Amino acid sequence: MFATADTNKDRLFHNPSLPEETARDALDDAELEQVFSEDREVEYREDSEEMPPITWYSIRRYAVTRFTSLAHVHSVSWHNLNPIPELRKMSLQNWNYFFMGYLAWLCAAWAFFCVSVSAGSLSQLYGKSTHDITWGLSLVLFVRSAGAVIFGFWTDRYSRKWPFIACLLIFAVAQLCTPFCDTYNKFLGVRWLTGISMGGIYACASATAIEDAPVKARSFLSGLFFSAYAMGFIFAIIFNRAFIHVNGADSWKIQFWFSTFLPVLLSAWRLLWPETRYFSKVLKARTLMQRDAIEANGGRPLPKISAGERFQKVKATVRKYWIHFVYLVILLVGPNYLTHSSQDLLPTMLRSQLGLSEDAVTVIVVVTNIGAICGGMIFGQLMEITGRRLSLLIACTMGGCFIYPAFMLRTKEAILGAGFMAYFCVFAVWGVLPIHMAELAPADARALVSGLAYQLGNLASAASATIETQLADRFPYEKNAQGETTKHDYAKVMAILTGAVFIFTFVCVFVGHEKFHRDLSSPVMKKYISEVETLEADGVSINEYVDKEMKLESTAMNLCDSSVSKTSEEQIERV
């Protein structure tokens, strides 16, 4: 059950996660209307994160409430359909940080799709099949988890700024070096670097873009932010076409070199700005937390935590929240497969199977990815009315309807029209997922659980392009007079895999639950951030305040050190 944040009322709302209570009354609705009408989040209570007891009764009740808890539309929700009033609350600094994060994610997608749109040229250069070149795409996805762990820890613990810059510079180096790779193994090694950076950039880019934004603007901004992935695809196909007559047979190299300007420029831009306001408060709050920890330790310096102890903490966290973790991993497998199964081989299918001109390929990729951008933005805002699960179910149902005409009619007109809507639905799913995933993850392990679940889901989908090229070998599209296959039916394989993944995602979302508008702050961190804001409002420097308190504490400890009894030491140890 949940209640409005910062309220002393005993009245609690219905939580769809708990099947034993489903009735809502007028008072509940009136209170929830107030939540929707103000910039507040929802604080869930009596909602244990740990594994609930499994009985036939609880399973039956949970199954029934998968229907009844799908949505409850409130009148105020309709006013939230228009994002403009909330976006007007964004300051210039908010927009500055948002577009820094947006362009960083665009850099990642551009670097990834440079290989996709150049697959034909790369296969000729290295004397490899399309299947071998798509392994380069899969390799990027395989190593993203390593990048997420390395840069995710750096981002969570120490800085939003410097991991951001480091990832961008790695992109620049990888893009610059790729055209100089004269062997297939060197090519794979350089793309491995891209994968590390792509895994690391998402956390710091999304945090930079959204964490300082007004609460009610975040849904729209979340959908808009992820659309940078589709915009990166558009950049890749447009510049591939623009440079096609430059540098002869090596025209593909020009785009790789040209694409280095954006991460370099963005790194310089980020250098000029400090940490985000929220993370600056987090760093100050940690100073206060360390002060309290030292006081609880009797004024003595805190012992260093060994790597083994850290591992045990992570292990205990995973054991405690394993059911959330497993569900999130399974949930994220579907959407990751959706993007890669529908996008990675699209240029190859249009060129190799349908024989379309470069102009036609460019137009189709741009139009379908404009649909993807629209889907992310529209559903990012629509979920404020329908909730997270129902929005995802609508997107999956719509997407399934457009799979056949988009891929199986095999005409430019069908791909333009139905393809626009198919990609609209694919990215509609991604417009909802980031905030839905954050709300489902436990408060005291949100970064670990949600971040690792996303990357493991992505890891499961890493071989999608390779799987599609292997399956296409079983579906010939054209044969010559000798009966040899000259063209493979990539479109059929893409339709089968994308349709199957839409169904899989629908089922995973339907059997799951949601915690709509949940307060994402850790209760402990929220308390200390509130203290930081109070001190800053009074014009007090956090560091000076802590130093002063620690000196007073040290003086007091020196006076009473000689009288500390064994009993008091035991009490300190317990604290």
XYZ file of C-alpha atoms in Angstrom:
575
model
C 0.000 0.000 0.000
C 1.182 3.530 -0.499
C 0.638 7.026 0.749
C 1.530 10.491 -0.395
C 5.086 11.418 0.503
C 5.536 13.634 3.552
C 2.042 13.096 4.901
C 0.958 12.140 8.406
C -2.443 10.821 7.364
C -3.184 7.218 8.125
C -5.231 6.761 4.970
C -3.318 4.498 2.588
C -3.928 3.849 -1.072
C -4.336 0.494 -2.720
C -1.130 -1.026 -4.010
C -1.751 -3.344 -6.992
C 1.310 -5.349 -5.909
C -0.650 -6.597 -2.892
C -3.553 -8.824 -3.981
C -5.373 -8.987 -0.641
C -6.960 -5.541 -1.038
C -8.397 -4.299 -4.329
C -11.213 -1.870 -3.399
C -10.699 1.872 -3.799
C -13.008 4.486 -2.328
C -13.624 8.181 -2.900
C -11.125 9.298 -0.266
C -8.365 7.263 -1.885
C -9.160 8.820 -5.235
C -9.203 12.336 -3.821
C -5.795 11.844 -2.214
C -4.315 10.333 -5.359
C -5.709 13.200 -7.437
C -3.625 15.473 -5.206
C -0.492 13.429 -5.918
C -1.082 13.726 -9.662
C -1.727 17.456 -9.472
C 1.518 18.261 -7.626
C 5.204 17.591 -8.203
C 5.334 14.731 -5.733
C 6.180 11.093 -5.899
C 4.519 8.199 -4.074
C 5.981 6.532 -0.999
C 5.010 2.847 -0.783
C 4.385 1.377 2.654
C 3.775 -2.138 3.905
C 5.244 -3.377 0.648
C 7.964 -5.838 1.586
C 10.780 -6.146 -0.936
C 11.603 -9.645 0.231
C 10.216 -12.880 -1.131
C 6.548 -13.226 -0.070
C 5.200 -16.586 1.115
C 4.066 -18.655 -1.862
C 0.719 -20.393 -1.388
C -1.995 -21.447 -3.827
C -4.194 -18.691 -2.432
C -1.584 -15.958 -2.960
C -0.829 -17.246 -6.479
C -4.530 -17.296 -7.366
C -5.135 -13.810 -5.961
C -2.053 -12.457 -7.706
C -3.193 -13.960 -11.036
C -6.647 -12.382 -10.707
C -5.248 -8.939 -9.939
C -3.074 -8.936 -13.074
C -6.293 -7.831 -14.814
C -7.802 -5.612 -12.135
C -4.592 -3.705 -11.386
C -3.768 -2.752 -14.966
C -4.924 0.852 -14.754
C -6.986 3.315 -12.801
C -7.279 6.567 -14.733
C -7.841 9.678 -12.606
C -9.379 12.878 -13.904
C -6.237 14.889 -13.198
C -4.273 12.422 -15.326
C -5.839 13.866 -18.470
C -4.340 17.252 -17.661
C -0.932 15.573 -17.600
C -1.338 14.529 -21.250
C 0.101 17.876 -22.340
C 3.821 17.962 -21.405
C 4.334 21.622 -22.338
C 3.402 23.187 -18.942
C 5.904 20.950 -17.140
C 8.599 21.493 -19.755
C 8.234 25.240 -19.273
C 9.443 24.717 -15.702
C 12.782 23.525 -17.067
C 15.534 26.092 -16.547
C 18.238 26.772 -19.143
C 20.635 24.778 -16.988
C 18.182 21.838 -16.952
C 18.032 21.899 -20.755
C 21.810 22.227 -20.948
C 22.349 19.045 -18.926
C 19.545 17.232 -20.752
C 21.029 17.829 -24.187
C 24.501 16.879 -22.983
C 23.100 13.501 -21.905
C 20.972 13.175 -25.047
C 23.905 13.808 -27.391
C 26.111 11.386 -25.447
C 23.611 8.557 -26.005
C 23.342 9.643 -29.658
C 27.153 9.276 -29.940
C 26.881 5.701 -28.656
C 24.178 4.766 -31.165
C 25.987 6.480 -34.042
C 29.188 4.568 -33.282
C 27.232 1.283 -33.109
C 25.269 1.753 -36.351
C 28.297 2.921 -38.344
C 29.178 -0.778 -38.563
C 25.621 -1.822 -39.413
C 25.311 0.527 -42.414
C 28.834 -0.360 -43.615
C 28.436 -4.148 -43.335
C 28.710 -4.725 -47.100
C 31.904 -2.702 -47.485
C 33.458 -4.295 -44.397
C 32.674 -7.827 -45.605
C 34.448 -7.079 -48.914
C 37.442 -5.474 -47.171
C 38.073 -8.413 -44.832
C 36.850 -11.143 -47.176
C 34.241 -12.192 -44.634
C 30.540 -12.996 -44.821
C 27.789 -10.743 -43.486
C 27.480 -13.225 -40.625
C 31.106 -12.546 -39.611
C 30.644 -8.765 -39.734
C 27.512 -8.951 -37.585
C 29.671 -10.747 -35.029
C 31.351 -7.353 -34.616
C 27.955 -5.941 -33.607
C 27.396 -8.837 -31.216
C 30.832 -8.361 -29.655
C 29.953 -4.754 -28.815
C 26.874 -5.973 -26.962
C 28.705 -8.817 -25.204
C 31.209 -6.516 -23.504
C 28.704 -3.794 -22.592
C 28.156 -5.465 -19.219
C 31.823 -4.974 -18.339
C 31.582 -1.294 -19.245
C 28.397 -0.935 -17.232
C 30.033 -2.386 -14.111
C 33.232 -0.317 -14.394
C 31.714 3.029 -15.334
C 28.512 2.416 -13.388
C 30.463 2.068 -10.136
C 32.476 5.187 -10.997
C 29.288 7.113 -11.798
C 27.414 6.023 -8.674
C 30.238 6.518 -6.204
C 32.444 9.347 -7.373
C 31.288 11.448 -10.310
C 28.797 11.952 -13.108
C 31.182 14.201 -15.040
C 34.451 12.291 -15.482
C 33.022 8.867 -16.513
C 30.912 10.793 -19.051
C 34.025 12.400 -20.551
C 36.060 9.169 -20.439
C 33.401 7.201 -22.352
C 33.137 9.899 -25.022
C 36.890 9.971 -25.564
C 36.922 6.168 -25.940
C 34.235 6.518 -28.635
C 36.373 9.094 -30.432
C 39.469 6.852 -30.344
C 37.541 3.765 -31.515
C 35.863 5.600 -34.397
C 39.159 7.148 -35.448
C 41.014 3.810 -35.416
C 38.411 1.544 -37.071
C 39.237 2.551 -40.691
C 42.929 1.795 -40.048
C 42.185 -1.825 -39.066
C 43.639 -3.876 -41.937
C 42.692 -7.263 -40.477
C 39.450 -8.694 -39.173
C 40.904 -9.373 -35.704
C 42.069 -5.767 -35.341
C 38.572 -4.656 -36.326
C 37.052 -6.821 -33.576
C 39.537 -5.473 -31.033
C 38.656 -1.848 -31.759
C 34.906 -2.564 -31.689
C 35.476 -4.217 -28.301
C 36.510 -0.765 -27.043
C 33.266 0.671 -28.403
C 31.309 -1.939 -26.450
C 33.019 -1.029 -23.168
C 32.211 2.632 -23.713
C 28.645 1.947 -24.850
C 27.999 -0.023 -21.676
C 29.385 2.779 -19.532
C 27.834 5.822 -21.181
C 24.163 4.972 -20.555
C 24.207 5.425 -16.771
C 26.094 8.726 -16.695
C 24.287 10.116 -19.763
C 20.792 9.324 -18.443
C 21.651 10.667 -14.988
C 23.085 13.858 -16.488
C 20.019 14.330 -18.677
C 17.187 13.694 -16.229
C 18.088 13.763 -12.533
C 17.865 17.570 -12.155
C 14.634 17.893 -14.174
C 11.234 18.663 -12.548
C 9.484 15.495 -11.332
C 6.491 15.614 -13.674
C 8.639 16.406 -16.724
C 10.727 13.262 -16.306
C 8.334 10.863 -18.069
C 8.409 12.858 -21.300
C 12.150 13.485 -21.008
C 12.756 9.767 -20.398
C 11.037 8.903 -23.693
C 12.817 11.716 -25.513
C 16.201 10.702 -24.097
C 16.057 7.122 -25.341
C 14.992 8.323 -28.799
C 18.607 9.488 -29.200
C 19.330 5.832 -30.036
C 17.075 6.086 -33.107
C 18.569 9.472 -33.959
C 22.013 7.842 -33.943
C 20.760 5.361 -36.560
C 19.478 8.294 -38.644
C 22.865 10.013 -38.411
C 24.633 6.808 -39.498
C 22.478 6.238 -42.583
C 22.407 9.910 -43.655
C 26.165 10.402 -43.450
C 26.768 7.027 -45.071
C 24.766 8.318 -48.043
C 26.392 11.753 -47.938
C 29.925 10.336 -48.212
C 29.174 7.518 -50.664
C 30.957 9.247 -53.568
C 33.905 10.424 -51.464
C 37.166 8.441 -51.328
C 36.050 5.849 -53.898
C 35.618 2.289 -52.609
C 36.719 3.405 -49.150
C 33.904 5.930 -48.766
C 32.689 4.114 -45.636
C 35.841 5.216 -43.785
C 34.922 8.894 -44.042
C 31.904 8.513 -41.755
C 33.968 6.836 -39.025
C 36.460 9.684 -39.093
C 33.754 12.339 -39.344
C 31.834 10.891 -36.378
C 34.747 11.610 -34.022
C 33.933 15.327 -33.953
C 30.783 14.950 -31.820
C 32.273 13.063 -28.812
C 35.313 15.378 -28.794
C 33.131 18.494 -28.924
C 30.793 17.080 -26.284
C 33.712 16.255 -23.976
C 34.903 19.858 -24.182
C 31.349 21.061 -23.505
C 31.043 18.831 -20.435
C 34.382 20.055 -19.067
C 32.919 23.547 -18.717
C 30.137 22.465 -16.364
C 30.200 21.090 -12.791
C 28.457 18.005 -11.424
C 24.662 18.011 -11.601
C 22.881 19.753 -8.726
C 21.443 16.490 -7.432
C 24.778 14.657 -7.417
C 26.468 17.635 -5.752
C 23.920 17.264 -2.951
C 24.586 13.516 -2.833
C 28.319 14.114 -2.346
C 27.602 16.577 0.462
C 25.091 14.177 1.998
C 27.763 11.461 2.032
C 29.986 13.827 4.011
C 27.231 14.096 6.628
C 26.723 10.324 6.558
C 30.439 9.788 7.154
C 30.271 12.235 10.066
C 27.470 10.245 11.692
C 29.262 6.957 11.025
C 32.424 8.245 12.737
C 30.364 9.484 15.678
C 28.713 6.063 15.948
C 32.222 4.586 15.940
C 33.139 6.649 18.998
C 34.949 9.343 17.021
C 37.501 6.876 15.706
C 38.355 6.611 11.970
C 36.203 4.099 10.121
C 37.877 0.788 9.261
C 38.482 0.135 5.571
C 36.115 -2.329 3.937
C 37.951 -5.151 2.170
C 37.075 -6.414 -1.305
C 35.804 -9.632 0.274
C 33.440 -7.719 2.556
C 32.149 -5.693 -0.398
C 31.527 -8.900 -2.320
C 29.632 -10.359 0.629
C 27.432 -7.245 0.734
C 26.641 -7.566 -2.972
C 25.949 -11.281 -2.487
C 23.594 -10.554 0.431
C 21.787 -7.910 -1.629
C 21.254 -10.294 -4.549
C 20.039 -13.016 -2.158
C 17.567 -10.616 -0.547
C 16.175 -9.223 -3.810
C 16.618 -12.212 -6.082
C 12.996 -12.373 -7.174
C 13.071 -8.703 -8.283
C 16.398 -9.266 -9.993
C 15.313 -12.378 -11.914
C 12.070 -10.742 -13.054
C 13.840 -7.588 -14.260
C 16.416 -9.599 -16.216
C 13.674 -11.621 -17.942
C 11.655 -8.458 -18.576
C 14.644 -6.689 -20.177
C 15.515 -9.572 -22.520
C 12.447 -8.883 -24.687
C 12.871 -5.134 -25.339
C 16.600 -5.549 -26.009
C 15.820 -8.215 -28.591
C 13.145 -5.930 -30.079
C 15.574 -3.164 -30.970
C 18.333 -5.411 -32.300
C 16.126 -7.890 -34.188
C 14.220 -5.101 -35.946
C 17.058 -2.628 -36.597
C 20.504 -4.188 -36.903
C 19.962 -5.883 -40.288
C 17.471 -3.410 -41.762
C 19.985 -1.735 -44.140
C 21.328 -5.161 -45.179
C 17.803 -6.420 -45.892
C 16.912 -3.345 -47.963
C 20.111 -3.543 -50.038
C 20.851 -7.264 -50.357
C 17.343 -8.726 -50.468
C 15.183 -6.010 -52.017
C 17.936 -4.406 -54.099
C 16.919 -0.853 -53.244
C 19.071 2.133 -54.143
C 21.100 3.997 -51.532
C 18.649 6.895 -51.754
C 15.696 4.584 -51.048
C 17.525 2.895 -48.155
C 18.322 6.285 -46.632
C 14.723 7.513 -46.895
C 13.278 4.307 -45.392
C 15.690 4.212 -42.438
C 15.134 7.903 -41.686
C 11.323 7.668 -41.886
C 11.067 4.505 -39.766
C 13.374 5.952 -37.122
C 11.360 9.160 -37.010
C 8.511 6.814 -36.076
C 10.736 5.396 -33.322
C 11.423 8.881 -31.952
C 7.700 9.718 -31.955
C 6.871 6.446 -30.177
C 9.298 7.104 -27.346
C 8.067 10.648 -26.765
C 4.330 9.923 -27.035
C 4.308 6.824 -24.837
C 6.698 8.484 -22.426
C 3.880 10.926 -21.714
C 0.938 8.528 -22.251
C 2.088 6.336 -19.357
C 1.259 9.215 -16.996
C -2.402 8.406 -17.761
C -2.494 4.647 -18.304
C 0.281 3.599 -15.945
C 3.403 1.636 -16.871
C 2.088 -1.885 -17.519
C -0.920 -0.920 -19.618
C 1.229 1.389 -21.762
C 3.654 -1.460 -22.426
C 0.824 -3.877 -23.274
C -0.713 -1.370 -25.704
C 2.664 -0.840 -27.399
C 3.276 -4.607 -27.755
C -0.217 -5.223 -29.162
C 0.089 -2.397 -31.680
C 3.570 -3.529 -32.676
C 2.397 -7.061 -33.373
C -0.234 -5.725 -35.782
C 2.349 -3.976 -37.968
C 5.000 -6.718 -38.165
C 3.540 -8.528 -41.196
C 2.980 -5.502 -43.471
C 6.296 -3.946 -42.434
C 8.459 -6.947 -43.329
C 6.463 -9.434 -45.414
C 4.872 -7.259 -48.139
C 8.387 -6.327 -49.293
C 7.492 -3.047 -50.997
C 8.879 0.421 -50.326
C 5.410 1.772 -49.588
C 4.628 -0.962 -47.047
C 7.974 -0.573 -45.308
C 7.562 3.206 -45.113
C 4.006 3.104 -43.725
C 3.897 -0.043 -41.608
C 7.601 0.253 -40.761
C 7.020 3.716 -39.332
C 4.384 2.283 -36.976
C 6.365 -0.877 -36.152
C 9.361 1.164 -35.010
C 6.982 3.591 -33.289
C 5.855 0.664 -31.126
C 9.352 -0.743 -30.534
C 10.525 2.555 -29.081
C 7.215 3.134 -27.319
C 8.253 0.155 -25.182
C 11.587 1.831 -24.468
C 9.891 5.130 -23.704
C 8.203 3.461 -20.719
C 10.813 0.964 -19.527
C 13.508 3.163 -17.919
C 11.202 4.701 -15.301
C 9.229 1.444 -14.876
C 12.448 -0.461 -14.162
C 13.660 2.181 -11.700
C 10.356 2.048 -9.803
C 10.447 -1.756 -9.517
C 14.025 -1.942 -8.227
C 14.432 -1.897 -4.411
C 15.348 1.515 -2.996
C 18.558 0.485 -1.256
C 19.919 -1.441 -4.248
C 18.428 0.427 -7.204
C 21.664 1.067 -9.102
C 22.927 -2.494 -8.670
C 19.664 -4.323 -9.404
C 18.316 -2.188 -12.273
C 21.686 -1.549 -13.932
C 22.850 -5.159 -13.808
C 19.430 -6.423 -14.922
C 19.498 -4.112 -17.960
C 22.979 -5.205 -18.995
C 22.234 -8.918 -18.501
C 19.076 -8.514 -20.572
C 21.187 -6.793 -23.197
C 23.782 -9.571 -22.976
C 21.074 -12.164 -23.676
C 20.150 -10.294 -26.875
C 23.747 -9.699 -27.984
C 23.745 -12.444 -30.607
C 20.464 -11.354 -32.242
C 22.087 -10.088 -35.469
C 24.207 -13.248 -35.728
C 21.141 -15.426 -35.094
C 19.234 -13.596 -37.835
C 21.994 -14.046 -40.422
C 22.265 -17.760 -39.585
C 18.495 -18.247 -39.795
C 18.407 -16.361 -43.098
C 20.604 -19.110 -44.587
C 17.610 -21.436 -44.137
C 15.229 -19.127 -45.992
C 16.393 -18.558 -49.586
C 14.760 -15.630 -51.394
C 16.220 -16.082 -54.892
C 18.219 -18.848 -56.592
C 20.228 -18.911 -59.809
C 19.946 -21.435 -62.634
C 22.242 -23.845 -60.791
C 19.963 -23.814 -57.746
C 22.371 -21.798 -55.621
C 20.944 -19.213 -53.242
C 21.752 -15.671 -54.390
C 19.573 -13.784 -51.907
C 18.442 -14.625 -48.388
C 15.041 -13.762 -46.916
C 16.172 -11.438 -44.120
C 12.705 -9.865 -43.961
C 11.009 -13.139 -43.004
C 13.562 -13.819 -40.269
C 13.190 -10.276 -38.890
C 9.389 -10.642 -38.895
C 9.480 -14.006 -37.080
C 11.932 -12.910 -34.401
C 10.417 -9.455 -33.823
C 6.874 -10.859 -33.618
C 7.941 -13.578 -31.182
C 9.692 -11.032 -28.972
C 6.632 -8.746 -28.911
C 4.601 -11.713 -27.582
C 7.303 -12.588 -25.041
C 7.445 -8.982 -23.788
C 3.628 -8.816 -23.549
C 3.533 -11.926 -21.337
C 6.382 -10.720 -19.087
C 4.734 -7.336 -18.545
C 1.295 -8.837 -17.950
C 2.433 -11.245 -15.224
C 4.495 -8.533 -13.542
C 3.467 -5.572 -11.401
C 4.205 -1.872 -11.163
C 4.813 0.779 -8.524
C 3.477 3.845 -10.276
C 5.080 7.180 -9.279
C 7.125 5.499 -6.575
C 9.531 7.734 -4.679
C 12.910 6.773 -6.123
C 15.027 8.222 -3.329
C 16.685 5.941 -0.815
C 15.070 6.795 2.565
C 18.501 7.254 4.176
C 19.879 9.422 1.372
C 16.660 11.434 1.281
C 17.079 12.307 4.963
C 20.650 13.541 4.502
C 19.870 15.465 1.310
C 17.123 17.243 3.241
C 19.717 18.194 5.872
C 22.055 19.457 3.132
C 19.294 21.632 1.670
C 18.516 23.072 5.117
C 22.174 23.942 5.753
C 22.567 25.476 2.296
C 19.411 27.542 2.793
C 21.012 28.920 5.973
C 24.198 29.745 4.060
C 26.301 27.146 5.909
C 29.235 25.444 4.148
C 28.886 21.660 4.507
C 32.626 20.997 4.812
C 33.146 23.749 7.396
C 30.104 22.534 9.326
C 31.357 18.934 9.417
C 34.930 19.964 10.313
C 33.635 22.060 13.205
C 31.460 19.231 14.511
C 34.271 16.697 14.195
C 36.667 18.953 16.157
C 34.113 19.280 18.940
C 33.583 15.525 18.899
C 37.347 14.905 19.017
C 37.741 17.246 22.014
C 34.928 15.507 23.845
C 36.468 12.096 23.143
C 39.874 13.191 24.454
C 38.259 14.268 27.724
C 36.421 11.040 28.279
C 38.761 8.463 26.664
C 40.194 7.414 30.004
C 36.784 6.665 31.430
C 35.405 4.581 28.600
C 34.350 1.287 30.104
C 34.175 -2.125 28.523
C 30.394 -1.843 28.497
C 30.454 1.422 26.532
C 32.896 -0.084 24.014
C 30.476 -2.950 23.465
C 27.691 -0.423 22.898
C 29.824 1.440 20.326
C 30.520 -1.857 18.549
C 26.801 -2.614 18.366
C 26.127 0.859 16.870
